[in-house]
Amino acid sequence: MSNTPADGQAAAAADHHTPVLLGRCLELLAPAFTVPEPVMIDCTLGMGGHAEGALERFPQLTLVGIDRDPQAIALASARLARFGHRFRAVRATYDAVDAIAAEASRRPDGTVDAVLMDLGVSSLQLDDADRGFSYAHPAPLDMRMDQSAGRTAQDIVDTADEQELTRILRDYGEERFAARIAAAIVRRRSAGSPVTSTAELSELVRASIPAAARRRGGHPAKRTFQALRIAVNGELQLLERALPRALNSLRVGGRLVVESYQSLEDRIVKRVLAAGATSGAPADLPVVPDDLQPYLELLTHGAQKADAAELEANPRSASVRLRAAVRTRPVGQAPAPNHDAYAPAGNTRGRNCR
Ligand SMILES: C[S@@+](CC[C@H](N)C(=O)[O-])C[C@H]1O[C@@H](n2cnc3c(N)ncnc32)[C@H](O)[C@@H]1O
């Protein structure tokens, strides 16, 4: 039997990536798949590692995988083609999860049995030097998960004023030296030699922070690259929008599992799940009306981390924080978090459902 280019791509995708906490995710999702012909939405298909694990372990499962990155869609589609009609890929941002779930649902109310979110960038994206996600590879400053649209990291570095750059680096990178780095970026622009590559940005960050700080907390450019990536892709705004929609897409007994890799994401997940697992009634109300009862039960108490065996097998699991919940009652709407702490900073195009 001869190998096609797609087979090669699929094999490369499989080689590239070990799904983080796969066994734990499947264990948490399993009770949702005891119904006939269960349906799951994987909001972050990536290279299809979690999706493949779920499709293999649950033979009745149908899975719809969402990703905004056309390269991920192509690779995962080739890898998962062997599952035939049990798998479908949708190129979209994951805040379209409710519409995609309604389309995939086997129930009149449009609900599904499980939603998985494995947030952030994939190792394929990080390792592709040309995409500019990594301070370790010299590349143009792109950082878009979907390279067909939206502003790049270069656009932000070229056009955001010093105040906006400081805000991005501080709010999305939790960078102590945000103001110094922003000032240095703007100085380079004013001098007619703007930063134009990952290597230049990385060096500028290193030179902008005090020598003592360079030796602490990992690579000095790590937080700046995280901040720009979050801004470019509107990551936190999309997550804020997507979580209530994902929860509202679950039947009673349906399960949500979320893996986060940095504290800003994990805080949003923690807050939304805690709100759903808490009564919305004032403490002194003698009888809590149905619509103020909690609608979630937490399956994880605190965030779960990778154990030593996982860390050894997969160093990228070092920062993972896993949270999961089960839907306990059908409410019309899980209220969206009522603050917009992450007001427009980047590409907030929202739905991009194709
Ligand atoms: C960590 S990877 C997922 C890896 C995947 N679980 C696997 O096992 O191969 C995250 C993926 O989610 C995608 N992604 C991130 N944010 C997204 C969003 N807002 N909407 C859709 N896809 C998104 C990225 O393009 C990336 O491919």
Coordinates of C-alpha atoms and ligand atoms in Angstrom, one line a residue:
M1 CA 0.0 0.0 0.0
S2 CA 1.5 3.4 -1.0
N3 CA 1.5 6.4 1.3
T4 CA -0.2 9.6 0.2
P5 CA 1.1 13.1 1.2
A6 CA -1.9 13.3 3.5
D7 CA -0.8 10.1 5.2
G8 CA 2.6 11.6 5.7
Q9 CA 1.2 14.8 7.2
A10 CA -1.1 12.8 9.5
A11 CA 1.9 10.7 10.7
A12 CA 3.9 13.9 11.2
A13 CA 1.0 15.4 13.2
A14 CA 0.8 12.3 15.4
D15 CA 4.6 12.3 15.9
H16 CA 4.6 16.0 16.7
H17 CA 2.3 16.0 19.7
T18 CA 1.6 14.0 22.8
P19 CA -1.9 15.0 24.1
V20 CA -1.6 16.5 27.6
L21 CA -3.3 14.4 30.4
L22 CA -5.1 12.4 27.7
G23 CA -5.9 9.5 30.1
R24 CA -7.3 11.9 32.7
C25 CA -9.4 13.7 30.2
L26 CA -11.0 10.5 28.9
E27 CA -11.6 9.3 32.4
L28 CA -13.5 12.5 33.2
L29 CA -15.5 12.4 30.0
A30 CA -16.4 8.7 30.1
P31 CA -19.5 8.9 32.2
A32 CA -21.0 11.3 29.7
F33 CA -20.7 8.7 26.9
T34 CA -22.9 6.0 28.4
V35 CA -25.9 7.2 26.4
P36 CA -26.5 5.8 22.9
E37 CA -24.5 7.5 20.1
P38 CA -22.9 10.2 22.2
V39 CA -21.6 13.5 20.6
M40 CA -18.6 15.5 21.7
I41 CA -17.2 18.8 20.6
D42 CA -13.5 19.2 20.7
C43 CA -13.1 23.0 20.7
T44 CA -9.3 22.9 20.1
L45 CA -8.7 20.1 17.6
G46 CA -5.0 20.9 17.1
M47 CA -3.4 17.9 15.6
G48 CA -6.3 15.7 16.8
G49 CA -4.4 13.9 19.6
H50 CA -7.2 14.1 22.2
A51 CA -9.8 13.6 19.4
E52 CA -8.1 10.4 18.3
G53 CA -7.9 9.1 21.9
A54 CA -11.6 9.7 22.4
L55 CA -12.7 8.2 19.1
E56 CA -10.6 5.1 19.8
R57 CA -11.7 4.6 23.3
F58 CA -15.5 5.3 22.8
P59 CA -16.5 3.4 19.6
Q60 CA -20.1 4.9 19.5
L61 CA -18.8 8.5 19.8
T62 CA -19.2 11.1 17.1
L63 CA -16.8 14.0 17.5
V64 CA -16.8 17.4 15.9
G65 CA -13.4 19.2 16.1
I66 CA -13.1 23.0 16.0
D67 CA -9.9 24.9 15.2
R68 CA -9.2 28.4 13.8
D69 CA -6.0 27.3 12.2
P70 CA -6.4 25.9 8.7
Q71 CA -3.2 23.9 9.0
A72 CA -4.5 22.2 12.1
I73 CA -7.8 21.4 10.4
A74 CA -5.9 19.8 7.4
L75 CA -3.5 17.8 9.5
A76 CA -6.1 16.5 12.0
S77 CA -8.6 15.7 9.2
A78 CA -6.0 13.5 7.5
R79 CA -5.1 11.9 10.8
L80 CA -8.7 11.2 11.7
A81 CA -10.0 10.3 8.3
R82 CA -10.0 6.6 9.3
F83 CA -13.0 7.3 11.6
G84 CA -15.2 8.1 8.6
H85 CA -18.5 9.8 9.5
R86 CA -17.7 9.7 13.2
F87 CA -15.4 12.7 12.8
R88 CA -15.9 16.1 11.3
A89 CA -13.7 19.2 11.4
V90 CA -15.0 22.8 11.5
R91 CA -12.8 25.8 10.9
A92 CA -14.0 28.4 13.3
T93 CA -13.2 30.2 16.5
Y94 CA -14.5 28.2 19.5
D95 CA -16.9 30.8 20.6
A96 CA -19.1 29.3 17.8
V97 CA -19.3 26.1 20.0
D98 CA -23.0 26.5 20.7
A99 CA -24.0 26.8 17.0
I100 CA -21.7 23.9 16.1
A101 CA -23.0 21.8 19.0
A102 CA -26.6 22.5 17.9
E103 CA -25.9 21.3 14.4
A104 CA -24.2 18.2 15.7
S105 CA -26.7 17.4 18.4
R106 CA -29.0 14.4 18.2
R107 CA -31.5 16.1 20.6
P108 CA -34.3 18.6 19.9
D109 CA -32.8 21.0 22.4
G110 CA -29.5 21.1 20.5
T111 CA -27.3 19.8 23.4
V112 CA -24.3 17.4 23.3
D113 CA -22.7 15.1 25.8
A114 CA -19.3 16.6 26.2
V115 CA -17.1 19.6 25.4
L116 CA -13.3 19.6 25.6
M117 CA -11.0 22.6 25.5
D118 CA -7.2 22.2 25.4
L119 CA -6.3 25.9 25.3
G120 CA -3.4 27.8 23.8
V121 CA -1.1 27.1 20.9
S122 CA -0.2 23.6 19.7
S123 CA 3.3 22.3 19.6
L124 CA 2.9 22.3 15.8
Q125 CA 2.3 26.0 15.9
L126 CA 5.1 26.6 18.4
D127 CA 7.6 24.5 16.5
D128 CA 6.9 26.0 13.1
A129 CA 9.6 28.6 13.2
D130 CA 8.0 30.8 10.4
R131 CA 4.9 31.5 12.5
G132 CA 6.7 33.6 15.0
F133 CA 5.3 32.2 18.2
S134 CA 8.6 31.2 19.7
Y135 CA 11.4 33.4 21.0
A136 CA 13.7 30.4 20.4
H137 CA 13.4 30.6 16.5
P138 CA 14.2 33.6 14.4
A139 CA 11.1 34.5 12.4
P140 CA 8.8 37.3 11.3
L141 CA 6.5 38.6 14.1
D142 CA 3.3 37.0 13.0
M143 CA 1.7 34.9 15.9
R144 CA -1.7 34.5 14.3
M145 CA -3.3 31.2 14.8
D146 CA -5.3 31.8 11.6
Q147 CA -2.8 33.4 9.2
S148 CA -5.5 34.3 6.7
A149 CA -6.8 37.3 8.7
G150 CA -6.4 39.8 11.5
R151 CA -3.5 41.8 12.7
T152 CA -0.1 40.3 13.4
A153 CA 2.3 40.8 16.3
Q154 CA 4.3 43.0 13.9
D155 CA 1.2 45.3 13.4
I156 CA 0.9 45.7 17.1
V157 CA 4.7 46.4 17.6
D158 CA 4.5 48.9 14.7
T159 CA 1.3 50.8 15.6
A160 CA 0.3 50.5 19.3
D161 CA 1.2 53.5 21.3
E162 CA 3.4 53.2 24.4
Q163 CA 0.5 53.1 26.8
E164 CA -1.3 50.4 24.8
L165 CA 1.9 48.3 24.5
T166 CA 2.4 48.6 28.3
R167 CA -1.1 47.5 29.0
I168 CA -0.8 44.5 26.7
L169 CA 2.5 43.4 28.2
R170 CA 1.3 44.0 31.8
D171 CA -2.2 42.5 31.5
Y172 CA -1.5 39.6 29.1
G173 CA 2.1 38.8 30.1
E174 CA 2.0 39.8 33.8
E175 CA 5.3 41.5 32.9
R176 CA 6.8 43.6 35.7
F177 CA 8.9 45.6 33.3
A178 CA 6.1 46.2 30.8
A179 CA 6.7 50.0 30.8
R180 CA 10.4 49.7 30.1
I181 CA 9.9 47.2 27.3
A182 CA 7.1 49.3 25.7
A183 CA 9.3 52.4 25.9
A184 CA 12.2 50.6 24.2
I185 CA 9.9 49.4 21.4
V186 CA 8.7 52.9 20.8
R187 CA 12.2 54.3 20.9
R188 CA 13.3 51.9 18.2
R189 CA 10.4 53.0 16.1
S190 CA 11.1 56.7 16.6
A191 CA 14.8 56.0 15.6
G192 CA 13.6 54.6 12.3
S193 CA 14.8 51.0 13.2
P194 CA 11.7 49.2 14.4
V195 CA 11.8 45.7 15.7
T196 CA 11.0 43.3 12.8
S197 CA 11.7 39.8 14.0
T198 CA 11.3 37.4 17.0
A199 CA 15.1 37.5 17.5
E200 CA 15.2 41.4 17.6
L201 CA 12.2 41.5 20.0
S202 CA 13.8 38.9 22.2
E203 CA 17.0 40.8 22.4
L204 CA 15.2 44.1 23.0
V205 CA 13.4 42.5 26.0
R206 CA 16.6 41.1 27.4
A207 CA 18.3 44.5 27.1
S208 CA 15.3 46.4 28.6
I209 CA 15.1 44.5 32.0
P210 CA 17.5 44.8 34.9
A211 CA 20.4 42.3 34.8
A212 CA 19.3 40.6 38.0
A213 CA 15.8 39.9 36.6
R214 CA 17.3 38.3 33.5
R215 CA 18.4 35.4 35.6
R216 CA 15.0 34.7 37.2
G217 CA 11.7 33.3 36.0
G218 CA 12.7 31.6 32.7
H219 CA 13.6 33.2 29.4
P220 CA 13.2 37.0 29.7
A221 CA 11.2 37.3 26.6
K222 CA 8.7 34.6 27.6
R223 CA 6.1 36.9 29.1
T224 CA 6.3 39.4 26.2
F225 CA 5.8 36.7 23.6
Q226 CA 2.8 35.3 25.6
A227 CA 1.3 38.8 25.9
L228 CA 1.6 39.6 22.2
R229 CA 0.2 36.2 21.2
I230 CA -2.8 36.6 23.5
A231 CA -3.4 40.1 22.1
V232 CA -3.0 39.1 18.4
N233 CA -5.5 36.2 18.8
G234 CA -7.9 37.9 21.2
E235 CA -7.5 34.7 23.3
L236 CA -9.1 35.8 26.6
Q237 CA -12.1 37.6 25.1
L238 CA -12.8 34.4 23.0
L239 CA -12.5 32.2 26.1
E240 CA -14.9 34.5 28.1
R241 CA -17.4 34.2 25.3
A242 CA -17.0 30.5 24.7
L243 CA -17.2 29.1 28.2
P244 CA -20.9 30.0 28.9
R245 CA -21.8 28.9 25.4
A246 CA -20.0 25.6 25.9
L247 CA -21.8 25.1 29.2
N248 CA -25.2 25.9 27.6
S249 CA -24.4 23.3 24.9
L250 CA -24.4 20.4 27.5
R251 CA -27.3 18.2 28.3
V252 CA -27.9 17.4 32.0
G253 CA -25.1 15.0 32.8
G254 CA -23.0 16.4 30.0
R255 CA -19.3 17.2 30.9
L256 CA -16.9 20.0 30.2
V257 CA -13.1 19.5 30.6
V258 CA -10.7 22.5 30.2
E259 CA -6.9 22.4 30.1
S260 CA -5.2 25.8 30.6
Y261 CA -1.5 26.6 30.3
Q262 CA -1.3 30.0 31.9
S263 CA -2.8 31.7 34.9
L264 CA -4.9 34.2 33.0
E265 CA -6.9 31.5 31.2
D266 CA -7.1 29.3 34.3
R267 CA -8.5 32.2 36.3
I268 CA -11.3 32.7 33.8
V269 CA -12.1 29.0 33.7
K270 CA -12.1 28.8 37.5
R271 CA -14.4 31.8 37.9
V272 CA -16.9 30.6 35.3
L273 CA -17.1 27.1 36.7
A274 CA -17.3 28.3 40.3
A275 CA -20.1 30.7 39.4
G276 CA -22.1 27.8 37.9
A277 CA -21.5 25.6 40.9
T278 CA -22.7 28.2 43.4
S279 CA -26.3 29.3 44.2
G280 CA -27.0 32.7 42.7
A281 CA -29.4 33.5 45.6
P282 CA -28.7 36.0 48.4
A283 CA -27.5 34.2 51.5
D284 CA -30.5 35.1 53.5
L285 CA -33.1 33.8 51.0
P286 CA -35.0 31.1 52.9
V287 CA -36.0 29.1 49.8
V288 CA -33.7 29.2 46.8
P289 CA -35.8 29.4 43.6
D290 CA -35.0 26.8 40.9
D291 CA -33.5 29.3 38.5
L292 CA -30.9 30.4 41.1
Q293 CA -29.8 26.9 42.0
P294 CA -26.3 25.9 40.9
Y295 CA -26.3 24.3 37.4
L296 CA -22.8 22.7 37.6
E297 CA -21.1 20.2 39.9
L298 CA -17.3 20.5 39.9
L299 CA -15.4 17.3 39.1
T300 CA -12.1 18.7 40.1
H301 CA -11.4 20.5 43.3
G302 CA -8.7 23.0 42.6
A303 CA -6.9 22.6 39.3
Q304 CA -5.3 19.3 38.5
K305 CA -1.7 19.2 37.4
A306 CA 0.5 16.8 35.5
D307 CA 2.1 14.1 37.7
A308 CA 5.8 13.1 37.5
A309 CA 5.1 10.3 34.9
E310 CA 3.2 12.7 32.6
L311 CA 5.9 15.4 33.1
E312 CA 8.6 13.0 32.1
A313 CA 6.7 11.7 29.0
N314 CA 5.6 15.2 28.0
P315 CA 7.5 18.2 29.2
R316 CA 4.8 20.5 27.7
S317 CA 2.4 19.3 30.4
A318 CA 4.5 21.3 33.0
S319 CA 2.1 24.2 33.1
V320 CA -1.2 22.5 32.6
R321 CA -4.2 23.2 34.9
L322 CA -7.1 20.9 34.3
R323 CA -10.7 21.7 35.5
A324 CA -13.9 19.8 34.8
A325 CA -17.6 20.1 35.6
V326 CA -20.8 18.2 35.0
R327 CA -24.1 20.0 34.1
T328 CA -26.7 19.2 36.8
R329 CA -29.7 21.1 35.5
P330 CA -30.9 22.5 32.3
V331 CA -30.9 26.3 32.5
G332 CA -31.6 28.4 29.4
Q333 CA -28.5 30.5 29.8
A334 CA -25.4 30.2 31.9
P335 CA -24.9 33.9 32.6
A336 CA -21.8 35.3 30.9
P337 CA -19.2 36.7 33.3
N338 CA -20.3 40.2 33.9
H339 CA -17.1 42.0 33.5
D340 CA -15.0 42.6 30.4
A341 CA -11.5 42.8 32.0
Y342 CA -10.0 42.0 28.6
A343 CA -11.5 44.7 26.5
P344 CA -10.5 44.8 22.8
A345 CA -6.7 44.5 22.5
G346 CA -6.3 42.4 19.5
N347 CA -8.0 40.4 16.9
T348 CA -11.5 40.0 18.3
R349 CA -13.1 39.0 15.1
G350 CA -15.4 36.6 17.0
R351 CA -17.1 34.0 15.0
N352 CA -15.4 32.8 11.9
C353 CA -17.5 29.7 11.2
R354 CA -16.9 28.1 7.8
Ligands
LIG1 C1 -3.1 23.0 22.6 S1 -3.6 22.8 20.9 C2 -4.7 21.5 21.0 C3 -4.1 20.2 20.8 C4 -5.0 19.0 20.7 N1 -5.8 18.8 21.9 C5 -4.3 17.7 20.3 O1 -4.3 16.8 21.1 O2 -3.7 17.7 19.2 C6 -4.7 24.2 20.8 C7 -5.4 24.3 19.4 O3 -6.5 25.2 19.6 C8 -6.6 26.1 18.6 N2 -7.2 27.3 19.1 C9 -6.8 28.1 20.1 N3 -7.6 29.1 20.3 C10 -8.7 28.9 19.5 C11 -10.0 29.5 19.3 N4 -10.3 30.6 20.0 N5 -10.8 29.0 18.4 C12 -10.5 27.9 17.7 N6 -9.3 27.2 17.9 C13 -8.4 27.7 18.7 C14 -5.2 26.4 18.1 O4 -5.1 26.8 16.8 C15 -4.5 25.0 18.4 O5 -4.5 24.2 17.2

